[in-house]
mmCIF file with all atom_site columns, C-alpha atoms in Angstrom:
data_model
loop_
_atom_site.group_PDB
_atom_site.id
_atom_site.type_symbol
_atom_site.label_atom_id
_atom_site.label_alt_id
_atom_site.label_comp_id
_atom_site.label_asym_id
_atom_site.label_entity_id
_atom_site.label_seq_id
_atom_site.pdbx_PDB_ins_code
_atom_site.Cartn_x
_atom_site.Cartn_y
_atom_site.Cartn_z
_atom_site.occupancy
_atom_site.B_iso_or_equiv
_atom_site.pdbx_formal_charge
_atom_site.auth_seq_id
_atom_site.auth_comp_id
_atom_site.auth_asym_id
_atom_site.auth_atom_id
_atom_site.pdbx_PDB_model_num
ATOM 1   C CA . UNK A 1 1   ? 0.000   0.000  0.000   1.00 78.00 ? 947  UNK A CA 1
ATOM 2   C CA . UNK A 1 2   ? 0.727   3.856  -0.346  1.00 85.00 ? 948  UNK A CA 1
ATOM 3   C CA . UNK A 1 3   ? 2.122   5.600  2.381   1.00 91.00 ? 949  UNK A CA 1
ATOM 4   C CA . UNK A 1 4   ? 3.312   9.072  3.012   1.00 95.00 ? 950  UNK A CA 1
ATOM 5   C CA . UNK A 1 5   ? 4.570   10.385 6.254   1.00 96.00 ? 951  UNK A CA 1
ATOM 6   C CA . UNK A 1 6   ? 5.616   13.530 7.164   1.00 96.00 ? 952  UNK A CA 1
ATOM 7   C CA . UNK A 1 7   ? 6.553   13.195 11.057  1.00 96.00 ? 953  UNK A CA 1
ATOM 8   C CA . UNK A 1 8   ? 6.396   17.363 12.002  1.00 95.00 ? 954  UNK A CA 1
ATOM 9   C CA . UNK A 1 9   ? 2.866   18.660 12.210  1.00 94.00 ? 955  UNK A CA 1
ATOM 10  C CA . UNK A 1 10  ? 4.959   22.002 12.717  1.00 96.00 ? 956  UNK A CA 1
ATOM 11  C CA . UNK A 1 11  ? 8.266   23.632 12.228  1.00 97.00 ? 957  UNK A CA 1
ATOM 12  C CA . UNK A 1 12  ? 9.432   26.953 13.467  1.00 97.00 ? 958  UNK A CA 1
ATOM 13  C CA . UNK A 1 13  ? 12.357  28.722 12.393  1.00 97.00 ? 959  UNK A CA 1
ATOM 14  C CA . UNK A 1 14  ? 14.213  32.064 12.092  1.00 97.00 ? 960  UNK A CA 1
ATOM 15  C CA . UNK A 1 15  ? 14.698  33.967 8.873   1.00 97.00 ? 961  UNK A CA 1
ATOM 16  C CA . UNK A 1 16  ? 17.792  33.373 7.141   1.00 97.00 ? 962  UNK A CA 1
ATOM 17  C CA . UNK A 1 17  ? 17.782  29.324 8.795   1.00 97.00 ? 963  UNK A CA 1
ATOM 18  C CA . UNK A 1 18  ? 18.008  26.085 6.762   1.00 97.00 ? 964  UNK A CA 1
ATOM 19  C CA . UNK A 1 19  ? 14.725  24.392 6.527   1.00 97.00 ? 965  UNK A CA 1
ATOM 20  C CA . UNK A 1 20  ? 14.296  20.789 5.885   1.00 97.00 ? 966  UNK A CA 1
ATOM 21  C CA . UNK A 1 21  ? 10.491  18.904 6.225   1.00 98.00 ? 967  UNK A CA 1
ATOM 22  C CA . UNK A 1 22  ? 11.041  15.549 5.865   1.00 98.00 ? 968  UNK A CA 1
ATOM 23  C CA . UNK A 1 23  ? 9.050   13.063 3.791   1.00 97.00 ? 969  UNK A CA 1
ATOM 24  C CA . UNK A 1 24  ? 9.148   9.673  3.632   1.00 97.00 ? 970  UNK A CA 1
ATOM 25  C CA . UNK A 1 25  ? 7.196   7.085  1.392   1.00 96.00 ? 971  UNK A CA 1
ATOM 26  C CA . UNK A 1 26  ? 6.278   3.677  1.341   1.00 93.00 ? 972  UNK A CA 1
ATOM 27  C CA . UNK A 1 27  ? 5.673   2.086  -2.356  1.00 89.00 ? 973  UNK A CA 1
ATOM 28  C CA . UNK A 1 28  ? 6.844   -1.082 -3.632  1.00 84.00 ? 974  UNK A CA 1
ATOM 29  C CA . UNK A 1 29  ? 6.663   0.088  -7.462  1.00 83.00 ? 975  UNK A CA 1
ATOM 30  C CA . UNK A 1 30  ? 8.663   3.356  -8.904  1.00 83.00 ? 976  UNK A CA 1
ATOM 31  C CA . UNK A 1 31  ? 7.362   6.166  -7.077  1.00 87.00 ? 977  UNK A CA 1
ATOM 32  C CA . UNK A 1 32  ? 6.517   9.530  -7.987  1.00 89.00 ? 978  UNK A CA 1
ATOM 33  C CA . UNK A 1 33  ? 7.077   12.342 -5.464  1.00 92.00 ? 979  UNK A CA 1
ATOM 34  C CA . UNK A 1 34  ? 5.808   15.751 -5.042  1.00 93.00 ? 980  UNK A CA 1
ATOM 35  C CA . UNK A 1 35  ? 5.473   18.693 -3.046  1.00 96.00 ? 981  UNK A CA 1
ATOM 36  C CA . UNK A 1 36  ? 2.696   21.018 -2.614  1.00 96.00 ? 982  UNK A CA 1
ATOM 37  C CA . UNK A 1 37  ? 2.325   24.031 -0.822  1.00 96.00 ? 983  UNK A CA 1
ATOM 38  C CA . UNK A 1 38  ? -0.951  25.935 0.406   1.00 94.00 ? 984  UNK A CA 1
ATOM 39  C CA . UNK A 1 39  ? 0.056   29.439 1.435   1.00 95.00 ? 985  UNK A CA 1
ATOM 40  C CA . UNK A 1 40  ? -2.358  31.540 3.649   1.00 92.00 ? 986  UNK A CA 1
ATOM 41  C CA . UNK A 1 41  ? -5.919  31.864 1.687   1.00 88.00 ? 987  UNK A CA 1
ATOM 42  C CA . UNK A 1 42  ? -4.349  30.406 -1.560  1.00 91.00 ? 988  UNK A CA 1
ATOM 43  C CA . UNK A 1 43  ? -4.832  27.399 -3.185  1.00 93.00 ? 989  UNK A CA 1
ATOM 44  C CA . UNK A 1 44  ? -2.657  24.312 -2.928  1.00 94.00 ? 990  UNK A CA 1
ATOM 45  C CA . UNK A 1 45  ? -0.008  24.073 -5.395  1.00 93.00 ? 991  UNK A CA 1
ATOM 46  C CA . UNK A 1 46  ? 2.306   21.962 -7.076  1.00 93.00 ? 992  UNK A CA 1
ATOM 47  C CA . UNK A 1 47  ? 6.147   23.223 -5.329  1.00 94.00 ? 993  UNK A CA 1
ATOM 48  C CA . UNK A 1 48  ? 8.153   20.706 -7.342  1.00 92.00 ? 994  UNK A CA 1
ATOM 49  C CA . UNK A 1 49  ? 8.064   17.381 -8.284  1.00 89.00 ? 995  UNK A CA 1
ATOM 50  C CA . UNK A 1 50  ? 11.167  14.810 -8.029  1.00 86.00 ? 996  UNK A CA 1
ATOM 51  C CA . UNK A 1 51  ? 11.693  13.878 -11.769 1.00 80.00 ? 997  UNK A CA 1
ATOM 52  C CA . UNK A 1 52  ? 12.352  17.767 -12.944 1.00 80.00 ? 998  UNK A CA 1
ATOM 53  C CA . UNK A 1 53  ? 15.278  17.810 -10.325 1.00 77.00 ? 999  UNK A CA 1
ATOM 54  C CA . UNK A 1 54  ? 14.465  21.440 -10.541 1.00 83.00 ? 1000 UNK A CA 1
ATOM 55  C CA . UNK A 1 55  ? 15.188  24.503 -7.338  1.00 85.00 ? 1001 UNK A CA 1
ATOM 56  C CA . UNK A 1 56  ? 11.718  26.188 -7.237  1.00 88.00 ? 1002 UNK A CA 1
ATOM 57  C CA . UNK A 1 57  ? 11.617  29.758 -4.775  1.00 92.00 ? 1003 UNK A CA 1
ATOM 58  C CA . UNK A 1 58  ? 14.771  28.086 -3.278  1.00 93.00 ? 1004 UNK A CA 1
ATOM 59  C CA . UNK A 1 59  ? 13.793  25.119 -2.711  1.00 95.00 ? 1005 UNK A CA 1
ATOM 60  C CA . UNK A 1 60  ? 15.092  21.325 -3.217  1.00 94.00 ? 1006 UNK A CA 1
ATOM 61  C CA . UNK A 1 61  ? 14.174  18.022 -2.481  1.00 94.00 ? 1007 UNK A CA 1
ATOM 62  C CA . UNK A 1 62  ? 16.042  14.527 -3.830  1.00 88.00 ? 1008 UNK A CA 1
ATOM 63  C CA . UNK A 1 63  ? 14.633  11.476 -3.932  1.00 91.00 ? 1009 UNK A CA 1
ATOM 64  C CA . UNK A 1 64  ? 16.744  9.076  -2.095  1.00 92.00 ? 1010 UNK A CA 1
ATOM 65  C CA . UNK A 1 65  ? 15.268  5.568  -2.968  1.00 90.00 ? 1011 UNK A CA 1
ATOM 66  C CA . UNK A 1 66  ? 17.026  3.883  -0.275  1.00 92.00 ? 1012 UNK A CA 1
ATOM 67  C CA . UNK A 1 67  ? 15.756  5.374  2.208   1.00 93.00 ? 1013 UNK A CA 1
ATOM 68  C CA . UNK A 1 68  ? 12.813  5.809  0.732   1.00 94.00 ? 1014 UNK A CA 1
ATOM 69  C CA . UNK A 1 69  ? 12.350  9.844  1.381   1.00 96.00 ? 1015 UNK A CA 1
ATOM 70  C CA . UNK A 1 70  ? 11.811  12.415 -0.421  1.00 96.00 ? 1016 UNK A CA 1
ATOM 71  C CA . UNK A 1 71  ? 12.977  15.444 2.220   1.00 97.00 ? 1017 UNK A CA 1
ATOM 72  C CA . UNK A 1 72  ? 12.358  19.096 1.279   1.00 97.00 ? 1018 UNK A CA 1
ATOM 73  C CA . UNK A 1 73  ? 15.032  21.835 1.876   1.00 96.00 ? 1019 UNK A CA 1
ATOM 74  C CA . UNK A 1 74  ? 15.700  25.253 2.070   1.00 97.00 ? 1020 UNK A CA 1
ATOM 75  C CA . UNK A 1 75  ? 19.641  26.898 2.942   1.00 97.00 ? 1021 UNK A CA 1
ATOM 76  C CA . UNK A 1 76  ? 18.386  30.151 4.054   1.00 97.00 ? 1022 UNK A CA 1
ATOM 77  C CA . UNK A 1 77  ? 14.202  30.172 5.256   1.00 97.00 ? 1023 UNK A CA 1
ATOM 78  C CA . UNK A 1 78  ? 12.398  33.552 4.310   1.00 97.00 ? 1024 UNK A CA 1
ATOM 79  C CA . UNK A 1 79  ? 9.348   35.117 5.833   1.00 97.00 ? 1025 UNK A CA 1
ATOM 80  C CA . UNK A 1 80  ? 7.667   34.413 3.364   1.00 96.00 ? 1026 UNK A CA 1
ATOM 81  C CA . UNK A 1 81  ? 7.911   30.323 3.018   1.00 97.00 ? 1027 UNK A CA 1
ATOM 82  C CA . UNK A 1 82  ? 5.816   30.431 6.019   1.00 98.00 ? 1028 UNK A CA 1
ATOM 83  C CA . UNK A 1 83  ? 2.853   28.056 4.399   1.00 97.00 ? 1029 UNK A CA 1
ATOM 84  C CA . UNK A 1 84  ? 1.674   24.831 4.741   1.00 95.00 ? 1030 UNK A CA 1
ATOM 85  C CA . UNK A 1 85  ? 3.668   21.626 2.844   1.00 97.00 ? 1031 UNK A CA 1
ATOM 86  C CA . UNK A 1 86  ? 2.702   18.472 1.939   1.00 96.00 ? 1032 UNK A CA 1
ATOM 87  C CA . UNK A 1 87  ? 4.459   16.007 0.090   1.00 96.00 ? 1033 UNK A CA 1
ATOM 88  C CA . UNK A 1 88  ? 2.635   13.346 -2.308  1.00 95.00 ? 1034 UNK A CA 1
ATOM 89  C CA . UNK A 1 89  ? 3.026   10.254 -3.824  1.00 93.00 ? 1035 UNK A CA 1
ATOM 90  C CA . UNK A 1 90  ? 2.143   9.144  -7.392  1.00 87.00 ? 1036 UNK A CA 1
ATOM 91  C CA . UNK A 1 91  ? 2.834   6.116  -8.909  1.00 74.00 ? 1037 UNK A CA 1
ATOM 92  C CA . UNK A 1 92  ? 3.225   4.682  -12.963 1.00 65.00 ? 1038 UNK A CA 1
ATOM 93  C CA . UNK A 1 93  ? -0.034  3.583  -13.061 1.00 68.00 ? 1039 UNK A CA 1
ATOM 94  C CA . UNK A 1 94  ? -1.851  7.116  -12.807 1.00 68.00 ? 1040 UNK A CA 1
ATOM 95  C CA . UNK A 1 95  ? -4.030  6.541  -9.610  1.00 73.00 ? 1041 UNK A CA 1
ATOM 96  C CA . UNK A 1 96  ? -4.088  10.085 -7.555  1.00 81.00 ? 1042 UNK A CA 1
ATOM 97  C CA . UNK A 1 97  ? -1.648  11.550 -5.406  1.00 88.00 ? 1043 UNK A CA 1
ATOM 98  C CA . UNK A 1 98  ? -1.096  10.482 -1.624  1.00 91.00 ? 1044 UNK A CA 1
ATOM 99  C CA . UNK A 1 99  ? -0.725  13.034 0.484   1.00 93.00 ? 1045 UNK A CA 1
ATOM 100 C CA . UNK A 1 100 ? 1.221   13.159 3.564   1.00 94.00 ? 1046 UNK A CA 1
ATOM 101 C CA . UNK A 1 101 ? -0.849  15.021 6.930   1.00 93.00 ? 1047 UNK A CA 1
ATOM 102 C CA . UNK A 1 102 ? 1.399   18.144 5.917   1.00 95.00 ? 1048 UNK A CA 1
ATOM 103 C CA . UNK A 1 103 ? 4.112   20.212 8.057   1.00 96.00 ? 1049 UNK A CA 1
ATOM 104 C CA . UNK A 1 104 ? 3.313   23.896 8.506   1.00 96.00 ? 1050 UNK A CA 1
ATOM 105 C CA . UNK A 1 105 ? 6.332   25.682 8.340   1.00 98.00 ? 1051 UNK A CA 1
ATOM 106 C CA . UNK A 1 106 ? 6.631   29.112 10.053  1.00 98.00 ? 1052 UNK A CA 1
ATOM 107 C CA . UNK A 1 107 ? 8.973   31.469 9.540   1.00 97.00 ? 1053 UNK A CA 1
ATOM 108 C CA . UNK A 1 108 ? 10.046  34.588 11.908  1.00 96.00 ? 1054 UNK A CA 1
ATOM 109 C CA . UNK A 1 109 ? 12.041  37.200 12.133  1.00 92.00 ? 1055 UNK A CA 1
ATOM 110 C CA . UNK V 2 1   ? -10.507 32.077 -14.199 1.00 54.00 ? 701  UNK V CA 1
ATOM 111 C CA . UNK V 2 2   ? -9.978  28.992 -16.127 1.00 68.00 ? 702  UNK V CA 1
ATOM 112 C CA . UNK V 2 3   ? -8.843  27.263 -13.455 1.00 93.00 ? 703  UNK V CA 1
ATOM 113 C CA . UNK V 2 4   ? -11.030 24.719 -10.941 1.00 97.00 ? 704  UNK V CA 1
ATOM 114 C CA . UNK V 2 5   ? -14.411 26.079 -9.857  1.00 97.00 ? 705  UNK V CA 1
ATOM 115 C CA . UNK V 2 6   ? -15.950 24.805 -6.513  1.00 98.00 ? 706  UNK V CA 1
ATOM 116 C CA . UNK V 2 7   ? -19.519 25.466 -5.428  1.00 97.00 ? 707  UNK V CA 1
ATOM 117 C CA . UNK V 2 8   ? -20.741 26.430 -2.962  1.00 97.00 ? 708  UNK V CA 1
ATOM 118 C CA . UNK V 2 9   ? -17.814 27.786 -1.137  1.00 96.00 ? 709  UNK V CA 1
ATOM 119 C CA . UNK V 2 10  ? -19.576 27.510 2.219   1.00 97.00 ? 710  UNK V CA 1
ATOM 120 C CA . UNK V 2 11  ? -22.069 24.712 3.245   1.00 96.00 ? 711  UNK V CA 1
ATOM 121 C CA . UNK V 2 12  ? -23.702 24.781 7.089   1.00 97.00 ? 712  UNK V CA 1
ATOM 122 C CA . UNK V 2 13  ? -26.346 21.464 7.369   1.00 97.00 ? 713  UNK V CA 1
ATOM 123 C CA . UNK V 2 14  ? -27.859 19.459 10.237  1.00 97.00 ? 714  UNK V CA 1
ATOM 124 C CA . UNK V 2 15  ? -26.718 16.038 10.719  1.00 97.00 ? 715  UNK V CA 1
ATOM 125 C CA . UNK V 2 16  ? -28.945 13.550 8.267   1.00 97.00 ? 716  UNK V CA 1
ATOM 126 C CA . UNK V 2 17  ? -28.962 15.676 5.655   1.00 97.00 ? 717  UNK V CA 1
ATOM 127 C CA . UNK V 2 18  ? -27.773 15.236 2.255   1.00 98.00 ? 718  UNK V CA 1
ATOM 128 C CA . UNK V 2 19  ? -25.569 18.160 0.213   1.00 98.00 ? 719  UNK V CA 1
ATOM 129 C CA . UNK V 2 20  ? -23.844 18.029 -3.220  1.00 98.00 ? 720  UNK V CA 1
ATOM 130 C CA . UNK V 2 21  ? -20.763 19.490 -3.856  1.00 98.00 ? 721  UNK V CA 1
ATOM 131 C CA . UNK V 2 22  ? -19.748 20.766 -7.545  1.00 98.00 ? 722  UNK V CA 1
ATOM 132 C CA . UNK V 2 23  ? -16.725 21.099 -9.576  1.00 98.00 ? 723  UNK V CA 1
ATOM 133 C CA . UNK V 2 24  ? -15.806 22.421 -12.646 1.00 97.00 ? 724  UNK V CA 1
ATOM 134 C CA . UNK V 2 25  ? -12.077 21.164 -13.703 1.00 96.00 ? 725  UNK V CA 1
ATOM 135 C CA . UNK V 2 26  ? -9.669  23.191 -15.926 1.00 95.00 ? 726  UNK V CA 1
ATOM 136 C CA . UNK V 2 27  ? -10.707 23.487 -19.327 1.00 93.00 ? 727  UNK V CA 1
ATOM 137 C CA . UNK V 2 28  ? -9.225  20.272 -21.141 1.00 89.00 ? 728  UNK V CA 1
ATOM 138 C CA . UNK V 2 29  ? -8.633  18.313 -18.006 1.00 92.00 ? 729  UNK V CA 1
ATOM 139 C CA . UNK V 2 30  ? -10.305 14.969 -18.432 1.00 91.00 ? 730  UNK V CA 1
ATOM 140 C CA . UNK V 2 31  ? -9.228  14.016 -14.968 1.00 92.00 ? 731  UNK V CA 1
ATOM 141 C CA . UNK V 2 32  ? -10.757 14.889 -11.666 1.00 94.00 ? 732  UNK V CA 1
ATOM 142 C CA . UNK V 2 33  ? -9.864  14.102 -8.333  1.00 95.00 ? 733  UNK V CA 1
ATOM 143 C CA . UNK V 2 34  ? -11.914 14.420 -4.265  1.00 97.00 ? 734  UNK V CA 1
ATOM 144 C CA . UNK V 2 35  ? -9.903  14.923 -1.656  1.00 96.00 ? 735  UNK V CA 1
ATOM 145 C CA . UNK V 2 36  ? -11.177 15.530 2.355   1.00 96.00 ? 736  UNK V CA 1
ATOM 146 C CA . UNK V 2 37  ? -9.482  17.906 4.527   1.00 93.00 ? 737  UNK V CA 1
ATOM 147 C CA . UNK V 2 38  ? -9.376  17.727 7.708   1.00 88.00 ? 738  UNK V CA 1
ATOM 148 C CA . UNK V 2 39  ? -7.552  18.785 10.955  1.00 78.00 ? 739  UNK V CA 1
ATOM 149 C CA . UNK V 2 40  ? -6.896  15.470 12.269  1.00 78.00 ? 740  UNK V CA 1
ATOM 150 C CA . UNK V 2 41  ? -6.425  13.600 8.817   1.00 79.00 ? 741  UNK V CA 1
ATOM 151 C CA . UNK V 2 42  ? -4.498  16.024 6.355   1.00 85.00 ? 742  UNK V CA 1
ATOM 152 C CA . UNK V 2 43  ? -5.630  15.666 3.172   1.00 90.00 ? 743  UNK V CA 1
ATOM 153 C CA . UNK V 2 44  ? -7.309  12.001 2.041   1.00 93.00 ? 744  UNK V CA 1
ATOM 154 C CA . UNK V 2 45  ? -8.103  11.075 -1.216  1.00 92.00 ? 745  UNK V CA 1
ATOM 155 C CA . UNK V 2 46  ? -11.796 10.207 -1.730  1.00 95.00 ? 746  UNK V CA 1
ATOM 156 C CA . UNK V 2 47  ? -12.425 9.763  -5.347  1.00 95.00 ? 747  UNK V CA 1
ATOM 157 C CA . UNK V 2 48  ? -11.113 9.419  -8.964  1.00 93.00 ? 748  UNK V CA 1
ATOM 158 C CA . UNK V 2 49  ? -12.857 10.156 -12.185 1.00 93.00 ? 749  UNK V CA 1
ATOM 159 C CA . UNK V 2 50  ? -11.493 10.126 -15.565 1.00 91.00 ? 750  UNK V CA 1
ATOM 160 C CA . UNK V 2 51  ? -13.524 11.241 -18.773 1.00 92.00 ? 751  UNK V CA 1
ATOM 161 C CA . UNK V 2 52  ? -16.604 10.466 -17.263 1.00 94.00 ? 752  UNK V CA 1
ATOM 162 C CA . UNK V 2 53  ? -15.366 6.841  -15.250 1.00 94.00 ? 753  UNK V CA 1
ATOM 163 C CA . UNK V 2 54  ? -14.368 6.065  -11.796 1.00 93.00 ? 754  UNK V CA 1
ATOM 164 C CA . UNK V 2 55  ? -10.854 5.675  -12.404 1.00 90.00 ? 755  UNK V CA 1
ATOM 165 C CA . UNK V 2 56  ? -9.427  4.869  -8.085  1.00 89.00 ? 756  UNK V CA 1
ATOM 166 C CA . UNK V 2 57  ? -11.027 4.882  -4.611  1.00 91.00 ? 757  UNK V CA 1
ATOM 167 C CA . UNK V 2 58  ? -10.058 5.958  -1.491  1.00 90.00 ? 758  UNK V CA 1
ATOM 168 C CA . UNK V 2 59  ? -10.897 6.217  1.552   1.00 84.00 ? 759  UNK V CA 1
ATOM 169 C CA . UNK V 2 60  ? -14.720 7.536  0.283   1.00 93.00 ? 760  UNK V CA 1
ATOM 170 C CA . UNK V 2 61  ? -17.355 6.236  2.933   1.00 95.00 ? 761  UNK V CA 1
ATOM 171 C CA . UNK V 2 62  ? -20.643 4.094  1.492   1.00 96.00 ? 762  UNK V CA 1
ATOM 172 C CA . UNK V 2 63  ? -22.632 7.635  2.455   1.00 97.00 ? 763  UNK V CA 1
ATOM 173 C CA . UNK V 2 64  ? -20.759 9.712  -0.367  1.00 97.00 ? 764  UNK V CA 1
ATOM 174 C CA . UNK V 2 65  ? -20.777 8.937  -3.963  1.00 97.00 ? 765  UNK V CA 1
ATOM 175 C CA . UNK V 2 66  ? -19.554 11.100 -6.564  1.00 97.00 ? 766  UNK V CA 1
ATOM 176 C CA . UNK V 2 67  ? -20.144 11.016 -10.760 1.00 97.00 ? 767  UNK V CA 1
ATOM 177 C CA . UNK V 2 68  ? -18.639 12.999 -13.301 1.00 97.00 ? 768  UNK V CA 1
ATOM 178 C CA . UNK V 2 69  ? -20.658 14.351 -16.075 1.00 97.00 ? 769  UNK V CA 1
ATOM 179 C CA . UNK V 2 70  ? -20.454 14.079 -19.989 1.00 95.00 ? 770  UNK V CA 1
ATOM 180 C CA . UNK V 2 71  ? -19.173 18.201 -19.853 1.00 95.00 ? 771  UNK V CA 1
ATOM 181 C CA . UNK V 2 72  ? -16.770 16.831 -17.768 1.00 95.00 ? 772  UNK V CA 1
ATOM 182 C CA . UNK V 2 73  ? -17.756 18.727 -14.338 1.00 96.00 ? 773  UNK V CA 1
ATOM 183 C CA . UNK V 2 74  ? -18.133 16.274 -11.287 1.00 98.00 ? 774  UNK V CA 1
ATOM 184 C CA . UNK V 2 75  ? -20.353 16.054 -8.037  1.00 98.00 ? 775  UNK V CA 1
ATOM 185 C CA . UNK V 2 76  ? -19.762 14.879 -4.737  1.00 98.00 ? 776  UNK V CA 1
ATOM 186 C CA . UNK V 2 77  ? -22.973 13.918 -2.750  1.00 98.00 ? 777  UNK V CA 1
ATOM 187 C CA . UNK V 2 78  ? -22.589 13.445 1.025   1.00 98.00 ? 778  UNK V CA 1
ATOM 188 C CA . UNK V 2 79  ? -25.821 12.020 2.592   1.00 97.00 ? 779  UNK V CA 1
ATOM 189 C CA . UNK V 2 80  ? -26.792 10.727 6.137   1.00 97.00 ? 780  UNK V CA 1
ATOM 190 C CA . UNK V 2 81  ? -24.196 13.247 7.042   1.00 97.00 ? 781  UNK V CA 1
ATOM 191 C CA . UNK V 2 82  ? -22.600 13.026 10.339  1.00 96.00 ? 782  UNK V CA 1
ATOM 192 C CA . UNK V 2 83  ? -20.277 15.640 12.662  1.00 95.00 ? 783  UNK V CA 1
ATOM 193 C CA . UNK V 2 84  ? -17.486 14.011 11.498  1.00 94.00 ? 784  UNK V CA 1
ATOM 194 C CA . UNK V 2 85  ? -18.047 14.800 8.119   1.00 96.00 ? 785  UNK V CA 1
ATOM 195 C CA . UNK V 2 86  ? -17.489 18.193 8.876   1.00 96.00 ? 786  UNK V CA 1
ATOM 196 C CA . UNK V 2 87  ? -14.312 19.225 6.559   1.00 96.00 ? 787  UNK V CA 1
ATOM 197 C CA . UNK V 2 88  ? -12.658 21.317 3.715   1.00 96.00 ? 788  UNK V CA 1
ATOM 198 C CA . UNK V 2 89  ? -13.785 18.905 0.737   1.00 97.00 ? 789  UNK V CA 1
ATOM 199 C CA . UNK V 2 90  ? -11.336 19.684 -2.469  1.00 96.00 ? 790  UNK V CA 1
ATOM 200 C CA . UNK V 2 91  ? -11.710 19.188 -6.183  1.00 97.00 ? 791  UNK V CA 1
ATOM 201 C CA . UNK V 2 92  ? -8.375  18.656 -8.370  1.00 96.00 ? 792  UNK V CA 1
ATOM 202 C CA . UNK V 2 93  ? -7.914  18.303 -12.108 1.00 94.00 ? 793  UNK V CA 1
ATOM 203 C CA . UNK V 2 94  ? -4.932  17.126 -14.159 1.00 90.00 ? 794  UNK V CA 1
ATOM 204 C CA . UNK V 2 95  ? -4.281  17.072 -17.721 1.00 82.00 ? 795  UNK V CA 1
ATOM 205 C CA . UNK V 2 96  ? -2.447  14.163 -17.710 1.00 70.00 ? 796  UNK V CA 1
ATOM 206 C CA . UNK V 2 97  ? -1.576  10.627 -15.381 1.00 64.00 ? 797  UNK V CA 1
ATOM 207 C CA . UNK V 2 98  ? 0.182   10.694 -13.330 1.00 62.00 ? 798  UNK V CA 1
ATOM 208 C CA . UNK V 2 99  ? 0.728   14.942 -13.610 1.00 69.00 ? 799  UNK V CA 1
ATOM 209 C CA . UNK V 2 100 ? 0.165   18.430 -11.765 1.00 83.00 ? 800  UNK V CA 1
ATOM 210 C CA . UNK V 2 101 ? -2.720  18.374 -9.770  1.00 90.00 ? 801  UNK V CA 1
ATOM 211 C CA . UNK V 2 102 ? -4.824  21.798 -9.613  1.00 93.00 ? 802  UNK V CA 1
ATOM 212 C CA . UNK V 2 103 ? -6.837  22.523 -6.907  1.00 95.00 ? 803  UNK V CA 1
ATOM 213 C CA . UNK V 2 104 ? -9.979  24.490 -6.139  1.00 96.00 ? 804  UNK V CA 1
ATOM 214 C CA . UNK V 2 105 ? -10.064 26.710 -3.765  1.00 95.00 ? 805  UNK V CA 1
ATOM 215 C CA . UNK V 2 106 ? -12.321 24.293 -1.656  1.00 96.00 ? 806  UNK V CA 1
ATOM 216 C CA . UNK V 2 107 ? -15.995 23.550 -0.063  1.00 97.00 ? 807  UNK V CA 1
ATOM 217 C CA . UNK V 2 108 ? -16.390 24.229 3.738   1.00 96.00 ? 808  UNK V CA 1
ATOM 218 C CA . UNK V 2 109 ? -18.661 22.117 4.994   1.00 97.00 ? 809  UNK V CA 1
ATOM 219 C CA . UNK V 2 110 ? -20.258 22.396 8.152   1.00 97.00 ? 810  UNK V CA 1
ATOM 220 C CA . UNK V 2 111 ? -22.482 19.645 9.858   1.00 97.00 ? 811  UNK V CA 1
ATOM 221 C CA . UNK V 2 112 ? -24.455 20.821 13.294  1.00 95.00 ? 812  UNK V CA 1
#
């Protein structure tokens, strides 16, 4: 079966920190791995998804199959990451995305 | 805005009753997706539809059923509803599977 965990519920930081929210997945088959974020009174949206390998608003996140996780990180946190995260798992066959219970991140100054 | 439509935004019922939730996917997404939000559970996957067939289930209780129409918009219906029920119900559409999900911006219900 599908499983995504994401173990914070919250994580508070100061401006200019290194973030990391950690995600890990349970999937026998090739995974697919994404985050989303909802900022305040916006709609959830796609951050960035493993296969692009791509640093979206400063953000990263590798897929390490071995330990099956899929962490998200940040060098330097801004004021403005302060949102809500989840991380989701696809698979090959197309059925929807898993979603994890989501880490809200907040960021001060 | 082209992108996913909910309606109604805000829902407040009595326990027993029976709403229905709409949503209108991106224009050209074939796929359409239910999720339940809630504080406890983050967010849980209900329902799958695909050009008009159920294409997955989750974790959708015998009370809710949803259908997705030849125009391509889909309904939830929640019936019997309980306190518990009481969530932020999402809509999603892709283009593609597996691919970018795009959400709406979400039905409130309320059960009393």
């Amino acid at each position: 079966a599908q499983r995504v965990t994401q173990p914070e519920k919250l994580l508070s930081v100061f401006k200019g920190a290194p973030v990391e929210l950690k995600c890990n997945y349970s999937y026998s088959g090739s995974p697919e791995l994404f985050w989303y974020v909802q900022y305040s009174r916006q709609r959830l949206q796609l951050l960035l998804r493993h296969i692009s390998r791509e640093s979206i608003k400063g953000f990263t996140a590798d897929l390490n199959k071995g330990e099956t996780s899929f962490h998200l990180k940040k060098p330097f946190a801004q004021e403005e990451d302060s949102a809500m995260y989840y991380c989701a798992l696809g698979n090959q066959a197309g059925t929807a995305l898993i979603f994890g219970k989501g880490t809200t991140l907040s960021v001060s100054s | 805005d082209s992108g996913v439509t909910q309606t109604p935004k805000h829902l407040i019922t009595a326990t027993g009753q029976r709403v229905t939730l709409r949503c209108s996917p991106r224009s050209g997404d074939l796929s359409v997706y239910w999720y339940q939000q809630s504080l406890d559970q983050g967010l849980q996957f209900l329902i799958q539809y695909y050009n008009g067939e159920e294409r997955a289930k989750g974790n959708i209780l015998e009370r809710f059923s949803a259908q997705q129409f030849p125009d391509l918009h889909s309904e939830l219906n929640l019936s019997s509803l309980e306190l518990g029920d009481s969530a932020l119900y999402f809509c999603a559409s892709s283009v593609a599977i597996p691919g970018e999900l795009f959400f709406g911006e979400g039905s409130r219900l309320t059960v009393l």
